[in-house]
Coordinates of C-alpha atoms in Angstrom, one line a residue:
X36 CA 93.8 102.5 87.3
X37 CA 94.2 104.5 84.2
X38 CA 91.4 103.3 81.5
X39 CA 91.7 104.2 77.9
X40 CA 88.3 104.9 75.9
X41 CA 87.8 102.8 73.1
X42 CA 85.8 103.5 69.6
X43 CA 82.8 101.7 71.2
X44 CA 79.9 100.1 68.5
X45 CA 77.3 102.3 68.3
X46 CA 75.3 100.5 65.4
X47 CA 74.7 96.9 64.3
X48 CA 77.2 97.6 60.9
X49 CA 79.7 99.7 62.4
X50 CA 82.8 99.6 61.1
X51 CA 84.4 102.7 61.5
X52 CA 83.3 105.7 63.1
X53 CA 84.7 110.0 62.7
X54 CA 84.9 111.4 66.0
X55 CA 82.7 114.9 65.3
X56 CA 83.3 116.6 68.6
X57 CA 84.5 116.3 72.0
X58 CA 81.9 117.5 74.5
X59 CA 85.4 117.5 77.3
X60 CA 88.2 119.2 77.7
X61 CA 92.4 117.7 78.3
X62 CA 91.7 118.5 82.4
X63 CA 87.8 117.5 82.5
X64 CA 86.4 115.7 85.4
X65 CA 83.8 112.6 83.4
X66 CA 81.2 110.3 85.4
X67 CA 80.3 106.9 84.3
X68 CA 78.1 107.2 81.6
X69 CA 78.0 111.2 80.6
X70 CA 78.1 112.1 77.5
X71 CA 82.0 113.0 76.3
X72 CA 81.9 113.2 72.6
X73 CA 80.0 113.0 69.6
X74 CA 80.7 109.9 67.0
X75 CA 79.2 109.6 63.4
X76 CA 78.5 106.3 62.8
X77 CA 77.4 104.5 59.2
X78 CA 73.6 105.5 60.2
X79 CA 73.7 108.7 62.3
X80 CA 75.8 111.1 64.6
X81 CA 75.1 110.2 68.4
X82 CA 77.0 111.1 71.6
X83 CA 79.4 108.7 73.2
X84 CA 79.5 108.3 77.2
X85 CA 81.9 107.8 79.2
X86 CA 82.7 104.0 80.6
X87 CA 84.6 105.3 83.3
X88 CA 84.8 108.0 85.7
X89 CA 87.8 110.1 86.6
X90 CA 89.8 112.6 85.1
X91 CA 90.1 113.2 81.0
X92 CA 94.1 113.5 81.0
X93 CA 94.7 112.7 77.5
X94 CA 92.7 113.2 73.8
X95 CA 94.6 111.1 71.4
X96 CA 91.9 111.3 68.2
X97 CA 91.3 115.0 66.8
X98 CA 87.9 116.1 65.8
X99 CA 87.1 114.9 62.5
X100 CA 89.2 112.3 62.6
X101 CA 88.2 108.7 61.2
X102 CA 89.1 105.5 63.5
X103 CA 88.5 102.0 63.5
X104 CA 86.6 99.9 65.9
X105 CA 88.3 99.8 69.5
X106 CA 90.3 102.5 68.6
X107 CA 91.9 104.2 71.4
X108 CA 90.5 107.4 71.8
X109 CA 91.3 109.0 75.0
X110 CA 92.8 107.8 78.8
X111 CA 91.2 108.5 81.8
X112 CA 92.4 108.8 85.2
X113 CA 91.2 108.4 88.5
X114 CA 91.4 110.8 91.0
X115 CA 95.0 111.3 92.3
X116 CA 96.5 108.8 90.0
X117 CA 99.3 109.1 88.0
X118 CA 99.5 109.3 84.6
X119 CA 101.6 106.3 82.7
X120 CA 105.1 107.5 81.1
X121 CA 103.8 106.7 77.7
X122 CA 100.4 108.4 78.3
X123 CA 101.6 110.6 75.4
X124 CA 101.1 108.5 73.2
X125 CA 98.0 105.3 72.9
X126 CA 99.2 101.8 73.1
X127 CA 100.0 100.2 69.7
X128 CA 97.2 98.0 69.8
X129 CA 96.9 98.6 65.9
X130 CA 93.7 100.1 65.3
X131 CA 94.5 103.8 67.2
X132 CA 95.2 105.6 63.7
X133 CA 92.7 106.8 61.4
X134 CA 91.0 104.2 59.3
X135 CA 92.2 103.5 56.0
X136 CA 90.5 104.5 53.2
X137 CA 88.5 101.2 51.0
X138 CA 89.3 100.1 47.8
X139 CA 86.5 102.7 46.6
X140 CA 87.8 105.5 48.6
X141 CA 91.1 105.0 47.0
X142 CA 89.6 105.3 43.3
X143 CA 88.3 108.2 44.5
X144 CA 91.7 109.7 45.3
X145 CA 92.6 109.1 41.8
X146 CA 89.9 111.9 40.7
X147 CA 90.1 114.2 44.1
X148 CA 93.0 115.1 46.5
X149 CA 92.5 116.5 50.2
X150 CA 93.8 120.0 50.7
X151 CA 97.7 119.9 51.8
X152 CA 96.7 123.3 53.6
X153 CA 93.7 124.7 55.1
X154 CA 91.7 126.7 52.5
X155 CA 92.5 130.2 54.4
X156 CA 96.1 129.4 53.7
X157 CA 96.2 128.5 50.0
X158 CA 96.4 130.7 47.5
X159 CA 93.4 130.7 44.6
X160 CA 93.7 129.4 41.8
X161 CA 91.5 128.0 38.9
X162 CA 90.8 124.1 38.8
X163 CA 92.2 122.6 35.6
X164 CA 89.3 121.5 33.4
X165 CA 86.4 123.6 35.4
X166 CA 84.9 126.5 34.4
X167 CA 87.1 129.9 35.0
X168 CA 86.0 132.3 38.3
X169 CA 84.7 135.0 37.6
X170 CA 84.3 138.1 39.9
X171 CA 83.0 141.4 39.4
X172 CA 84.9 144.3 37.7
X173 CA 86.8 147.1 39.3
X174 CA 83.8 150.1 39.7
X175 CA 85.1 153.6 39.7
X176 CA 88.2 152.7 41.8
X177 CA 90.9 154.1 38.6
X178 CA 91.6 150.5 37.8
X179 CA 91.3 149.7 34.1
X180 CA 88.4 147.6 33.5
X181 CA 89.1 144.1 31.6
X182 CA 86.9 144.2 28.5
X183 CA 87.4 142.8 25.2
X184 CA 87.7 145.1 22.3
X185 CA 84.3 144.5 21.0
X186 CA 82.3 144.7 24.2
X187 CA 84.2 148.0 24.6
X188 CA 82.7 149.1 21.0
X189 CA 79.4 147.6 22.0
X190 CA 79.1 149.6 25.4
X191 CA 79.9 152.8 24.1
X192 CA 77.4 152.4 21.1
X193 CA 74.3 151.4 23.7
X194 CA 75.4 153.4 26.3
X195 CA 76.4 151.2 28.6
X196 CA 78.5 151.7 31.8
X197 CA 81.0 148.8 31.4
X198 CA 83.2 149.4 34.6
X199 CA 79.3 148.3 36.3
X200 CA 79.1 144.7 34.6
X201 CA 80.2 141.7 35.8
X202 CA 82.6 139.6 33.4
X203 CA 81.9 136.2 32.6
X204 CA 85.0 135.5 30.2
X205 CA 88.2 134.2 31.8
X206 CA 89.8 136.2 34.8
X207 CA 86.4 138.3 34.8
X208 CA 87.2 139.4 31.8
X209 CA 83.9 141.5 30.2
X210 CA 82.8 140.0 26.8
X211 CA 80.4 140.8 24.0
X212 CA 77.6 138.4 25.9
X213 CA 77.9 140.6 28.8
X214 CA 77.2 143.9 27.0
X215 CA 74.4 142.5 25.2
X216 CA 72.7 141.2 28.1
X217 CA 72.8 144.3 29.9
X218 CA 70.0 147.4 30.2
X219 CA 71.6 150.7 28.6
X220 CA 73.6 152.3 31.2
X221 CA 72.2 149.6 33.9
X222 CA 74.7 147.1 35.6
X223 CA 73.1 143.9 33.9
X224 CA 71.6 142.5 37.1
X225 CA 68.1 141.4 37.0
X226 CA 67.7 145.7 35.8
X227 CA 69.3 146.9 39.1
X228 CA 66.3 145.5 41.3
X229 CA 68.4 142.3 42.9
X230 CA 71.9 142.2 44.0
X231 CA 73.8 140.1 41.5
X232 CA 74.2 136.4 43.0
X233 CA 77.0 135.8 45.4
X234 CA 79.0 133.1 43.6
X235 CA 82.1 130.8 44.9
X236 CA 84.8 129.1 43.3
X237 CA 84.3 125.1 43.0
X238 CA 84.1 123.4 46.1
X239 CA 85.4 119.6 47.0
X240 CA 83.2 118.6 50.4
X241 CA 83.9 115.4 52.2
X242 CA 81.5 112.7 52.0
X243 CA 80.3 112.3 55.5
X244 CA 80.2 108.2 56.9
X245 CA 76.5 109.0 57.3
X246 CA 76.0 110.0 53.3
X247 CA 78.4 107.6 52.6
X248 CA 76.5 104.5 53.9
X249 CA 73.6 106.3 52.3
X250 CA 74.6 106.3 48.9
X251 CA 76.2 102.8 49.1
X252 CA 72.4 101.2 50.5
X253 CA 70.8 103.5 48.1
X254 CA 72.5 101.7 45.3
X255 CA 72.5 98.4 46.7
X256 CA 68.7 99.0 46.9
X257 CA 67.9 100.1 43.1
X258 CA 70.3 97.6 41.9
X259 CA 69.5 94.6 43.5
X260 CA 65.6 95.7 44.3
X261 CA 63.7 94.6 41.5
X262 CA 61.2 97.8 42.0
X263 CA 57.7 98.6 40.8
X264 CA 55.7 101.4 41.4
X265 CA 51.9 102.5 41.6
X266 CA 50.5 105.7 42.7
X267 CA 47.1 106.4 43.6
X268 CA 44.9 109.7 44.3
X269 CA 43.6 110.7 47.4
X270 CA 40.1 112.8 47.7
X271 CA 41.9 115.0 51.4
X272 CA 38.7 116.9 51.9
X273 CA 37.3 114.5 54.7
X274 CA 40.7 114.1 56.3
X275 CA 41.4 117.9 56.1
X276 CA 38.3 118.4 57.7
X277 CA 38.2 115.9 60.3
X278 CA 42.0 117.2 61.4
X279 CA 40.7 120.6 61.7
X280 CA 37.8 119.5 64.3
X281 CA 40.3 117.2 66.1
X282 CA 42.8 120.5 66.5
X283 CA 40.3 122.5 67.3
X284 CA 39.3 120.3 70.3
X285 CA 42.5 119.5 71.3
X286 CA 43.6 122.5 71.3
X287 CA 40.7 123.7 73.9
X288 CA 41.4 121.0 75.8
X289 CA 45.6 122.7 76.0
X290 CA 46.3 119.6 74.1
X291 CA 49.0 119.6 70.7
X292 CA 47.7 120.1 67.4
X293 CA 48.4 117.3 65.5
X294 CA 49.8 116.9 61.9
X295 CA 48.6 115.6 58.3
X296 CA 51.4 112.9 58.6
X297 CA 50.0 111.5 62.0
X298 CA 46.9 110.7 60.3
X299 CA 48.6 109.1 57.4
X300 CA 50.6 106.8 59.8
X301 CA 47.8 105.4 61.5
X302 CA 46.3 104.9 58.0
X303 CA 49.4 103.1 56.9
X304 CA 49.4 100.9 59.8
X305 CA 46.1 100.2 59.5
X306 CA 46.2 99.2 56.0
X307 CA 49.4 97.1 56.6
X308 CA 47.2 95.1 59.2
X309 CA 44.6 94.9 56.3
X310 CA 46.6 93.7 54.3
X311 CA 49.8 91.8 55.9
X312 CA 51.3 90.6 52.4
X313 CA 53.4 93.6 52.3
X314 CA 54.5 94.0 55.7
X315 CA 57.1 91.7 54.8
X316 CA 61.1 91.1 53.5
X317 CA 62.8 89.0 50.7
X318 CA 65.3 86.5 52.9
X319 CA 66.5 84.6 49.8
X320 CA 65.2 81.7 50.1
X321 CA 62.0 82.4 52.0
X322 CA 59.8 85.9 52.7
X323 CA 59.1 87.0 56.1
X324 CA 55.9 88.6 57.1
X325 CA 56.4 90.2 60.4
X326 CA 53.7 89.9 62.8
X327 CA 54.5 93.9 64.2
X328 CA 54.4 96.9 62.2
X329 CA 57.5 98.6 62.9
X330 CA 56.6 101.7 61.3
X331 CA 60.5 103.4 59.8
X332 CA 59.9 107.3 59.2
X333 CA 61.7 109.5 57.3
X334 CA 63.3 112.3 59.2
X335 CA 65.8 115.2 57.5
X336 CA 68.7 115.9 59.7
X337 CA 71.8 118.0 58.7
X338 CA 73.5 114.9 57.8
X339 CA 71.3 113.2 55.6
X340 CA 68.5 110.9 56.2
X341 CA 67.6 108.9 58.8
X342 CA 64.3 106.3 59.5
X343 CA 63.5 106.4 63.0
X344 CA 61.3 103.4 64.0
X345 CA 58.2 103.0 65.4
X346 CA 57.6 99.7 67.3
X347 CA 54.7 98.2 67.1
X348 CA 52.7 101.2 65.4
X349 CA 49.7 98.6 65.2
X350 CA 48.7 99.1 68.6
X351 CA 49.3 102.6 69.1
X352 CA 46.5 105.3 68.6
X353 CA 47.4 108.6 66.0
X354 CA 48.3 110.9 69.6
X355 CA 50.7 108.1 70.6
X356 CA 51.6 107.9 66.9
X357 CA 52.4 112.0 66.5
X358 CA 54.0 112.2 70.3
X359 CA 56.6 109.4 69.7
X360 CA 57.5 110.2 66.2
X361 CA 57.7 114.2 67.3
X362 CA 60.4 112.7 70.5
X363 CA 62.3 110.5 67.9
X364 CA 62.9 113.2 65.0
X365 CA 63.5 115.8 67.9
X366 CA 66.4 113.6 69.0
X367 CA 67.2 112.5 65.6
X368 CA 68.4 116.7 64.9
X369 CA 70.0 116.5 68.3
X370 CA 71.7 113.1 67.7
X371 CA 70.7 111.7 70.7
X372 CA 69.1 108.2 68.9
X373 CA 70.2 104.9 70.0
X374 CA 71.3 102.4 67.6
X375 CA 67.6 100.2 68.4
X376 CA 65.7 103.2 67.3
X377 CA 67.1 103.4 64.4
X378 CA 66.9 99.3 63.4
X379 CA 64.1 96.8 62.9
X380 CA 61.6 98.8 60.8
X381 CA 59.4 97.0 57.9
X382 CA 57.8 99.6 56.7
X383 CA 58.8 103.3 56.2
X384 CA 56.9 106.2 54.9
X385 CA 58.9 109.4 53.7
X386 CA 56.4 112.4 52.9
X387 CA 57.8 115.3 51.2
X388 CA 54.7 117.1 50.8
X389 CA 55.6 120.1 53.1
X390 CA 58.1 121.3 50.9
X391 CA 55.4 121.3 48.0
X392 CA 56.5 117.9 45.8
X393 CA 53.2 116.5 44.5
X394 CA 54.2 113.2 44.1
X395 CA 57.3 111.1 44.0
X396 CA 58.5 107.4 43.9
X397 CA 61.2 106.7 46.9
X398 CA 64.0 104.2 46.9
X399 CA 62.9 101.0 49.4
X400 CA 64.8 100.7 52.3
X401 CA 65.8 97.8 52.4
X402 CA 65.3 94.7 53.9
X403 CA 61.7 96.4 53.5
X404 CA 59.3 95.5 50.6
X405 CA 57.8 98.6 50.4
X406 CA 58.3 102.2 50.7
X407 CA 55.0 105.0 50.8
X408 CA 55.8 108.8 49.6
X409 CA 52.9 111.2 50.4
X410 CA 52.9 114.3 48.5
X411 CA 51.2 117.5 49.0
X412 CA 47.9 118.3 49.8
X413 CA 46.7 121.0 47.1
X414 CA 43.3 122.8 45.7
X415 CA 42.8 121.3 42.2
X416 CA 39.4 121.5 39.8
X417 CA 37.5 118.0 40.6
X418 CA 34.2 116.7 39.1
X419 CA 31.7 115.5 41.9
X420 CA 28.8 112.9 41.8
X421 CA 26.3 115.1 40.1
X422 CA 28.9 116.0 37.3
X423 CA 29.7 119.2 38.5
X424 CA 33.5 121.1 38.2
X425 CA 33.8 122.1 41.9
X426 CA 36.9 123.2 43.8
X427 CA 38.2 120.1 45.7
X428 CA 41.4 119.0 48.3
X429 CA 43.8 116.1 46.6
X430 CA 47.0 114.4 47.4
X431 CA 48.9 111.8 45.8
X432 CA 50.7 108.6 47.1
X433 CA 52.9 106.6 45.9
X434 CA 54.1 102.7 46.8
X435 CA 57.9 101.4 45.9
X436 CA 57.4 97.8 46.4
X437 CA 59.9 94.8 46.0
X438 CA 58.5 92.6 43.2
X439 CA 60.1 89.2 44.9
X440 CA 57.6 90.4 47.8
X441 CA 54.6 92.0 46.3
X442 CA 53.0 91.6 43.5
X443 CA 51.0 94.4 41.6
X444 CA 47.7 92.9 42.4
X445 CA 48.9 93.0 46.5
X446 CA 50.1 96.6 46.3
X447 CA 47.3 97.7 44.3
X448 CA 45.2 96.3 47.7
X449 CA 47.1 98.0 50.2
X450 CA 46.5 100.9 48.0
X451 CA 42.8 100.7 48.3
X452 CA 43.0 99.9 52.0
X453 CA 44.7 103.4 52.6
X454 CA 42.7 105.4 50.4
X455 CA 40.0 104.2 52.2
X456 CA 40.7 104.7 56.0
X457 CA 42.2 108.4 54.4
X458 CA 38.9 109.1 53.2
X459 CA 36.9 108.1 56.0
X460 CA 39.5 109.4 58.4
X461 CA 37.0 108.9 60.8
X462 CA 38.0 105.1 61.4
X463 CA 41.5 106.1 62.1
X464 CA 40.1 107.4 65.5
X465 CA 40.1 105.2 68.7

């Protein structure tokens, strides 16, 4: 019997979803359950199986294409059946066309239209009210260069090659700034040692569902999230040295080397058990303090940002720790995360410190009460116990808490509690 695929819930506040590629073909054979296409949803892009098995005989949503719930994506066919005489078409059951843009969306359109064309197609042209484009001049090719009068006068006198700069007035057209700026007889880009940057004309990109959702939690969060912040200093030179043993015997053992942020998870769990207060959520009219530590880390994927979860991170050693957060961002890039993976945290840590930010104060995710940011590790100037200037390892962390939750006394514990299992990393062992 012919079955039609249905935009199936993929996340507890679905609503919509953009269908981002089909992983089948008009003509395909699909099993129960295999992966046919690849759906964004509010909180991440995941594949989409199959819930029937049979032949793929008709696509009715295009890729990139935004649909409602129970949308009607695609019919399938069994094997020898025939196809019904409107399978041309999906049934009117009033959700199969592309979801209709929200109240904010529209307000939006008032500011920014889609392109009629593709861009390949349409002709360029400046954007009324933005900056004019500028492109390089004609070199040596007989065409006269555009110049204005007095950068022509100004070139000659300081022997400048004009047809070699780059205009910056409008149409590309060479002005007195440009002479000026330029070396005598030298093209005026960084003295003829870089290429001169590649630039574009304006560009108008689609906000994803995924940055969407992102930006309207984000706000949600620092406007109704009465947020406070403390940061304290970490002394890094026990834990940097204890990782290096622990890697070095792991690694003789043909075991994985294990990261800075695996210590500082068990740490924050730790802490969090240390101090329960702010493993907790505002509910209104009550706080909840959970009696897990569902530990939510931060994980970069093309799309934005997503907070994988950790269940039950309190009972779970730093090489169970680094081998199930390493499996969940791994299938976080390859968007292969369930909705339950990505749900239920109550704490989340986000550490920027690989890409050298020092310290930083995150937004909380909420329902959560608090958020961590670990910065980078970095050689500074420190004065030890006898007085002395010596070279020393620090790193900064910072605490987002919700003031309905935690109050600055609490935070400044859970603080304390994770510098000290970071500086005596050895208790993070077991």
């Amino acid at each position: 019997m012919a079955a039609y695929l249905k935009m199936p819930k993929l996340s507890d506040t679905m609503t919509e979803g953009t269908l981002v590629k089909w992983l089948k073909n008009e003509g395909d054979s699909v099993a129960m359950d295999e992966d046919i296409a690849e759906v964004e949803t509010d909180k991440a892009t995941m594949t989409m199986p199959s819930f029937d098995e049979g032949t793929l005989h008709k696509i009715y949503v295009k890729e990139g294409d935004t649909v409602a719930l129970g949308a009607t994506l695609a019919l399938v066919l069994a094997e020898g059946e025939e196809p019904p005489e409107d399978a041309d078409s999906p049934p009117d059951d009033g959700t199969s066309t592309p979801a209709e843009p929200d109240a904010e969306d529209e307000e939006a359109g008032e500011h920014e239209e889609a392109p009629e064309t593709p861009a390949e197609e349409k002709p360029e042209k400046e954007t009324k009210g933005s900056a004019p484009r500028t492109s390089p001049s004609p070199v040596s090719s007989g065409t006269r260069v555009k110049a204005s009068p007095l950068a022509r006068k100004l070139a000659a006198e300081r022997g400048v090659d004009i047809a070699r700069l780059q205009g910056t007035g409008p149409g590309g057209r060479i002005v007195k700034d440009d002479v000026e700026n330029a070396p005598p007889g030298g093209s005026g880009s960084n003295l003829g040692l870089l290429p001169p940057p590649v630039m574009t004309g304006d560009q108008t990109i689609p906000v994803t569902g995924i940055r969407r959702v992102i930006a309207q939690r984000l706000l949600e969060s620092k406007t109704t999230i009465p947020h406070f912040y403390l940061n304290i200093e970490i002394d890094a030179d026990p834990l940097m040295a204890l990782r290096s043993q622990v890697n070095e015997a792991s690694v003789a053992n043909e075991g994985p080397k294990y990261t800075v942020n695996d210590f500082i998870m068990r740490a924050a769990v730790l802490a969090a058990g240390a101090v329960p207060a702010v493993n907790a959520s505002f509910q209104g009219d009550s706080v909840v303090q959970y009696g897990d530590v569902n530990l939510s880390v931060a994980v970069a994927v093309e799309e934005g940002l997503v907070t994988p979860v950790i269940r039950s991170a309190q009972t779970k050693s730093i090489k169970e720790l680094a081998a199930e957060i390493k499996d969940l961002a791994t299938r976080a890039r390859e968007k292969k995360l369930s909705p339950d993976e990505m749900q239920g945290g109550t704490l989340t840590l986000s550490n920027l410190g690989a890409y050298g930010i020092s310290n930083f104060d995150a937004i909380i995710n909420p329902p959560q009460a608090i958020i961590l940011s670990i910065g980078a590790i970095s050689k500074q100037a420190v004065v030890d116990e006898h007085d002395r200037i010596v070279p020393g390892l620090r790193m900064w962390v910072g605490m987002s808490c919700d003031h309905r939750v935690v109050d600055g006394a609490v935070g400044a514990q859970y603080l304390s509690e994770l510098k000290h299992f970071l500086q005596n990393p050895v208790l993070l062992i077991s």
